């Protein structure tokens, strides 16, 4: 049979089957096939096993078809196997449809379950929100405070005592707290109404008083021109009676613009001058208009423009801006104080006090005025120097660094290394100056009390410092002419005849002093400071020459001058190599109380030098050249009476002078 014949037979058979199928449908009950219904009754595990068996059978048929084709078998056998393969493919497609249907069904079920969960979660959130809302409402109710709780009501005892019976109603309110609160509020309202009426009456009375004050003020203003004329006419009387009312009034007006430290200093110095020291006077100097401008606050617009301008300067002119910052930080207040301390001899110590506004410290400059010419003594050039005159007025107060610890951080911002570079222009910030102005940086305290507690002592120290320096200036003038001035009150301290004499008195620097070989022990002991004054005294007798290096503390005569000796006679000797020279140093350094003289001890230095000359006489007259016990060399004949010329293993000489007997003995 040919292929075309086979196709015709298949087509005819299909038509016959279709007709038969239609006839059967007309005669029987029709049932619709639904895979979804079948899916409900099918077992997925069995479908999986069917899938595996079908795949295995399909693979086996493919192998057989391949073997038949390779062996040249008939096409009928191959077609049969192809037909079987098609049936298996149909089975696989059906299983695939069922798998997709199961997947879709699972997804639908999952989606439905998720929707139910979302609905339940939404309901849960709604319930939680309602719970939270209820909790907030409960909290508000618990925290609720009535306005009456903020009203300070009178106590219950006072309420029942003062309130009338129709308001207090004790028979009701004592047992009912709510009624008690209402009654107390009613009583508070009644009281406030009564106080409001009193307030209105007080306001009316205040207006009447204000009108009366205005009338009196106008009357007083009309008196001002007449009073000014009277004050002007009374100026000669004020000058004659030394009661400068007008000057005091002007100074009080200017004092309003002083910074607080200078104002405290003005008040305390003026009070001290009036009460204890008539030779002390205080005055104000400076630009009053500039001080008034400082007290007025700057406008915002000006501040903004200045700030903008300043920021531009920062960008383009950084170095100039840093200099401006330094100048601004070291700026002084336009007003300053001048305190004049007058002494009995007519000399005046002028103290100029300045206030550095940004550093919050006070500084002082000095100037000395005398009635006599003080240019004669060369070695006294540093005694009245304004840079060193007030050094160490109190111990260790050099006035080189600022006493305010906060200034150190301010200096770091503008590149200032030390304040000592500016003291020559700004003045010295001594600690005692800060205390006079009521400034104390170590601990708190009232400004006025602090200033008053230091005023009297500081003024006495300042006057004592000036008197000591002026006395030294006169003494130096005599010492430079080889004259040792010994006052009549101190003549008994020395014998009538002193052969050794001062031949030279000069000043020297600290560096020159430290280079001397015979003062090294003093340097190592830390007895020398940069603020000290240094001098060299030369005493001679015959061929012997005694050099004395003198260290003078700024606090002289409270701190005695320190002498270091070197003798040039038959070699060089010093206190480190000769016990007798060391004893001579002790005579002038240790036993200073014998040389103090009358208070305040301004003759101490000259008495020490005179004692040194006496000790040199004793040293030379008792010095032995030979070992046979004979007296000293013929160059220095014995003129001093000594009980013993030497004592002890070190052969110390008798340097102590006994008055009025007139002999020398050992200590």
PDB file of C-alpha atoms in Angstrom, residues 580 621-622 638 642-647 651-654 666:
ATOM      1  CA  UNK A 580      90.166  85.828 107.956  1.00  0.00           C
ATOM      2  CA  UNK A 621      98.162  95.348 111.571  1.00  0.00           C
ATOM      3  CA  UNK A 622      97.879  91.883 113.088  1.00  0.00           C
ATOM      4  CA  UNK A 638     100.071  98.636 115.256  1.00  0.00           C
ATOM      5  CA  UNK A 642      93.596  93.991 120.427  1.00  0.00           C
ATOM      6  CA  UNK A 643      93.292  91.637 123.367  1.00  0.00           C
ATOM      7  CA  UNK A 644      94.552  88.743 121.251  1.00  0.00           C
ATOM      8  CA  UNK A 645      95.926  88.955 117.714  1.00  0.00           C
ATOM      9  CA  UNK A 646      94.846  85.464 116.719  1.00  0.00           C
ATOM     10  CA  UNK A 647      92.772  82.607 118.066  1.00  0.00           C
ATOM     11  CA  UNK A 651      94.251  81.951 113.503  1.00  0.00           C
ATOM     12  CA  UNK A 652      91.211  84.225 113.247  1.00  0.00           C
ATOM     13  CA  UNK A 653      91.790  87.878 113.970  1.00  0.00           C
ATOM     14  CA  UNK A 654      89.772  90.061 116.363  1.00  0.00           C
ATOM     15  CA  UNK A 666      87.008  87.880 118.883  1.00  0.00           C
TER      16      UNK A 666
END
